[in-house]
Amino acid sequence: GDAVAARESALAALEFKPEHVKSLYRAAKAHLILDEFDECENMLKKGLSLESDNAALQQVEAELRHKRRQYEARSKKVAGKVFQGLDYPDVAAQKAKEQAEEEAKLAEEERWWPWAKKAFLEWFQWQVAAIMVAGVVLLALLLAALPKKHWPIVLIAFVTGVPVVVGLFAGARAEDEKEAAKAAKDKKKKTS
């Protein structure tokens, strides 16, 4: 309905009974709709001092915080547009410098992504992922087949066994890579 009429009605009710929480809620809600933030906050403080756990008042309080943030962001944006061409030369130079730094940062992030992808693919081992998937499937089958009294043993074996198998596999692969690097180094020495 009409927020102005709701506000006036709630304020009139509060004149007769200043501690009526429902009237405080309605007044706060009407003030919020009319963007009267300070008045809304005053009504909320009175209401929450009477009933601090009132969910409706807490909801209006959250809406007030959200609407204030939106209003502040909108005000900054409008002020930026209004005063955009009025910057002094040193302020304009500072803004240009900040913009250039931001663009450089974005460019750096764009270079970072391919490196991170390559590093991940070098580190990632499909065999380890396959072992993990096989372990999870085996675990699911065992849990489905065994009675619940055996589940703790199966889970303990899974939680301790799978990392051991993965570690052994990864360690073996690391040793193979070291030996290959050493052989390549030795071969390079012989040809020199």
Short mmCIF file of C-alpha atoms in Angstrom, two decimals:
data_model
loop_
_atom_site.label_atom_id
_atom_site.label_comp_id
_atom_site.label_asym_id
_atom_site.label_seq_id
_atom_site.Cartn_x
_atom_site.Cartn_y
_atom_site.Cartn_z
CA GLY A 1 0.00 0.00 0.00
CA ASP A 2 0.78 3.61 0.60
CA ALA A 3 3.97 3.95 2.62
CA VAL A 4 3.20 7.51 3.73
CA ALA A 5 -0.20 6.50 5.11
CA ALA A 6 1.36 3.44 6.78
CA ARG A 7 4.01 5.62 8.40
CA GLU A 8 1.46 8.14 9.67
CA SER A 9 -0.80 5.36 10.98
CA ALA A 10 2.07 3.68 12.82
CA LEU A 11 3.28 6.98 14.30
CA ALA A 12 -0.27 7.78 15.46
CA ALA A 13 -0.48 4.37 17.17
CA LEU A 14 2.87 5.01 18.85
CA GLU A 15 1.54 8.26 20.32
CA PHE A 16 -1.00 6.22 22.28
CA LYS A 17 1.32 3.34 23.10
CA PRO A 18 5.03 4.20 22.56
CA GLU A 19 6.27 0.69 23.38
CA HIS A 20 3.98 -1.20 21.00
CA VAL A 21 6.45 -3.39 19.07
CA LYS A 22 4.17 -4.05 16.11
CA SER A 23 3.68 -0.29 15.58
CA LEU A 24 7.44 0.24 15.87
CA TYR A 25 7.94 -2.47 13.22
CA ARG A 26 5.37 -0.90 10.89
CA ALA A 27 6.87 2.58 11.35
CA ALA A 28 10.38 1.25 10.70
CA LYS A 29 9.23 -0.60 7.58
CA ALA A 30 7.42 2.50 6.25
CA HIS A 31 10.46 4.71 6.91
CA LEU A 32 12.63 2.15 5.09
CA ILE A 33 10.34 2.15 2.05
CA LEU A 34 10.46 5.96 2.01
CA ASP A 35 14.29 5.91 2.29
CA GLU A 36 14.16 7.64 5.67
CA PHE A 37 17.10 5.69 7.05
CA ASP A 38 17.73 7.57 10.29
CA GLU A 39 14.06 7.44 11.32
CA CYS A 40 13.94 3.75 10.43
CA GLU A 41 17.02 3.11 12.55
CA ASN A 42 15.47 4.97 15.51
CA MET A 43 12.31 2.84 15.33
CA LEU A 44 14.40 -0.32 15.09
CA LYS A 45 16.49 0.65 18.12
CA LYS A 46 13.36 1.23 20.20
CA GLY A 47 11.80 -2.02 19.03
CA LEU A 48 14.93 -4.13 19.51
CA SER A 49 15.48 -2.64 22.96
CA LEU A 50 12.05 -4.02 23.88
CA GLU A 51 12.34 -7.36 22.01
CA SER A 52 15.93 -8.04 20.96
CA ASP A 53 15.04 -11.41 19.41
CA ASN A 54 12.16 -10.15 17.27
CA ALA A 55 12.75 -11.73 13.85
CA ALA A 56 10.67 -9.19 11.93
CA LEU A 57 12.64 -6.27 13.38
CA GLN A 58 15.91 -8.05 12.70
CA GLN A 59 14.82 -8.59 9.09
CA VAL A 60 14.03 -4.88 8.65
CA GLU A 61 17.42 -4.08 10.21
CA ALA A 62 19.15 -6.30 7.64
CA GLU A 63 17.15 -4.67 4.83
CA LEU A 64 18.17 -1.25 6.16
CA ARG A 65 21.87 -2.16 6.09
CA HIS A 66 21.50 -3.51 2.55
CA LYS A 67 19.57 -0.49 1.29
CA ARG A 68 22.09 1.92 2.87
CA ARG A 69 24.95 0.13 1.10
CA GLN A 70 23.08 0.34 -2.20
CA TYR A 71 22.34 4.03 -1.63
CA GLU A 72 25.98 4.80 -0.80
CA ALA A 73 27.22 2.96 -3.87
CA ARG A 74 24.71 4.76 -6.08
CA SER A 75 25.64 8.13 -4.53
CA LYS A 76 29.35 7.53 -5.20
CA LYS A 77 28.60 6.59 -8.78
CA VAL A 78 26.47 9.70 -9.36
CA ALA A 79 29.03 11.96 -7.66
CA GLY A 80 31.75 10.45 -9.82
CA LYS A 81 29.79 11.27 -12.97
CA VAL A 82 28.91 14.77 -11.81
CA PHE A 83 32.49 15.71 -10.92
CA GLN A 84 34.19 13.64 -13.61
CA GLY A 85 35.48 16.51 -15.74
CA LEU A 86 36.36 18.77 -12.82
CA ASP A 87 39.50 16.97 -11.67
CA TYR A 88 42.63 19.00 -11.15
CA PRO A 89 45.60 17.97 -13.34
CA ASP A 90 47.44 16.20 -10.51
CA VAL A 91 44.29 14.29 -9.55
CA ALA A 92 43.73 13.31 -13.19
CA ALA A 93 47.37 12.15 -13.44
CA GLN A 94 46.96 10.11 -10.25
CA LYS A 95 43.78 8.51 -11.61
CA ALA A 96 45.53 7.72 -14.90
CA LYS A 97 48.41 6.15 -12.97
CA GLU A 98 46.02 4.06 -10.86
CA GLN A 99 44.17 2.94 -14.00
CA ALA A 100 47.45 1.95 -15.66
CA GLU A 101 48.44 -0.02 -12.55
CA GLU A 102 45.05 -1.78 -12.55
CA GLU A 103 45.44 -2.66 -16.25
CA ALA A 104 48.95 -3.99 -15.57
CA LYS A 105 47.59 -6.09 -12.72
CA LEU A 106 44.88 -7.54 -14.98
CA ALA A 107 47.47 -8.29 -17.66
CA GLU A 108 49.62 -10.05 -15.04
CA GLU A 109 46.64 -12.16 -13.97
CA GLU A 110 46.03 -13.11 -17.60
CA ARG A 111 49.64 -14.34 -17.85
CA TRP A 112 49.28 -16.16 -14.56
CA TRP A 113 46.41 -18.40 -15.68
CA PRO A 114 48.28 -20.33 -18.43
CA TRP A 115 51.20 -20.88 -16.05
CA ALA A 116 48.88 -22.21 -13.31
CA LYS A 117 47.14 -24.51 -15.79
CA LYS A 118 50.46 -25.87 -17.04
CA ALA A 119 51.77 -26.37 -13.50
CA PHE A 120 48.60 -28.19 -12.50
CA LEU A 121 48.73 -30.49 -15.52
CA GLU A 122 52.40 -31.27 -14.81
CA TRP A 123 51.58 -32.06 -11.20
CA PHE A 124 48.31 -33.90 -11.81
CA GLN A 125 48.67 -37.63 -12.28
CA TRP A 126 45.81 -39.39 -14.04
CA GLN A 127 46.91 -42.68 -12.53
CA VAL A 128 46.53 -41.28 -9.01
CA ALA A 129 43.07 -39.95 -9.88
CA ALA A 130 42.16 -43.38 -11.26
CA ILE A 131 43.36 -45.05 -8.04
CA MET A 132 41.24 -42.61 -6.00
CA VAL A 133 38.14 -43.23 -8.13
CA ALA A 134 38.66 -46.98 -7.98
CA GLY A 135 39.10 -46.75 -4.21
CA VAL A 136 35.86 -44.80 -3.80
CA VAL A 137 33.96 -47.26 -6.01
CA LEU A 138 35.42 -50.17 -4.04
CA LEU A 139 34.49 -48.45 -0.78
CA ALA A 140 30.92 -47.93 -1.97
CA LEU A 141 30.62 -51.57 -3.01
CA LEU A 142 32.03 -52.80 0.29
CA LEU A 143 29.73 -50.57 2.31
CA ALA A 144 26.76 -51.78 0.29
CA ALA A 145 27.71 -55.44 0.69
CA LEU A 146 28.91 -55.56 4.30
CA PRO A 147 26.79 -55.22 7.43
CA LYS A 148 27.05 -51.91 9.29
CA LYS A 149 29.11 -53.42 12.11
CA HIS A 150 32.05 -53.86 9.67
CA TRP A 151 31.86 -50.31 8.29
CA PRO A 152 34.30 -48.73 10.78
CA ILE A 153 37.03 -51.21 9.84
CA VAL A 154 36.43 -50.67 6.12
CA LEU A 155 36.46 -46.89 6.51
CA ILE A 156 39.67 -46.94 8.58
CA ALA A 157 41.31 -49.19 5.99
CA PHE A 158 40.19 -46.84 3.21
CA VAL A 159 41.29 -43.66 4.96
CA THR A 160 44.73 -45.10 5.74
CA GLY A 161 45.22 -47.39 2.75
CA VAL A 162 44.40 -45.14 -0.18
CA PRO A 163 46.89 -42.40 0.79
CA VAL A 164 49.58 -45.05 1.29
CA VAL A 165 48.96 -46.54 -2.17
CA VAL A 166 48.87 -43.07 -3.75
CA GLY A 167 52.07 -42.11 -1.92
CA LEU A 168 53.85 -45.25 -3.05
CA PHE A 169 52.79 -44.66 -6.63
CA ALA A 170 53.79 -40.98 -6.55
CA GLY A 171 57.12 -41.85 -4.90
CA ALA A 172 57.88 -44.47 -7.52
CA ARG A 173 57.09 -41.97 -10.26
CA ALA A 174 59.35 -39.35 -8.65
CA GLU A 175 62.21 -41.87 -8.46
CA ASP A 176 61.71 -42.73 -12.14
CA GLU A 177 61.85 -39.04 -13.03
CA LYS A 178 65.06 -38.58 -11.01
CA GLU A 179 66.70 -41.55 -12.72
CA ALA A 180 65.65 -40.25 -16.16
CA ALA A 181 67.06 -36.81 -15.36
CA LYS A 182 70.32 -38.36 -14.11
CA ALA A 183 70.61 -40.52 -17.24
CA ALA A 184 70.02 -37.47 -19.45
CA LYS A 185 72.67 -35.55 -17.51
CA ASP A 186 75.17 -38.41 -17.84
CA LYS A 187 74.44 -38.72 -21.56
CA LYS A 188 75.00 -35.00 -21.98
CA LYS A 189 78.38 -35.24 -20.16
CA LYS A 190 79.51 -38.12 -22.40
CA THR A 191 78.69 -36.21 -25.59
CA SER A 192 80.54 -33.10 -24.36
#
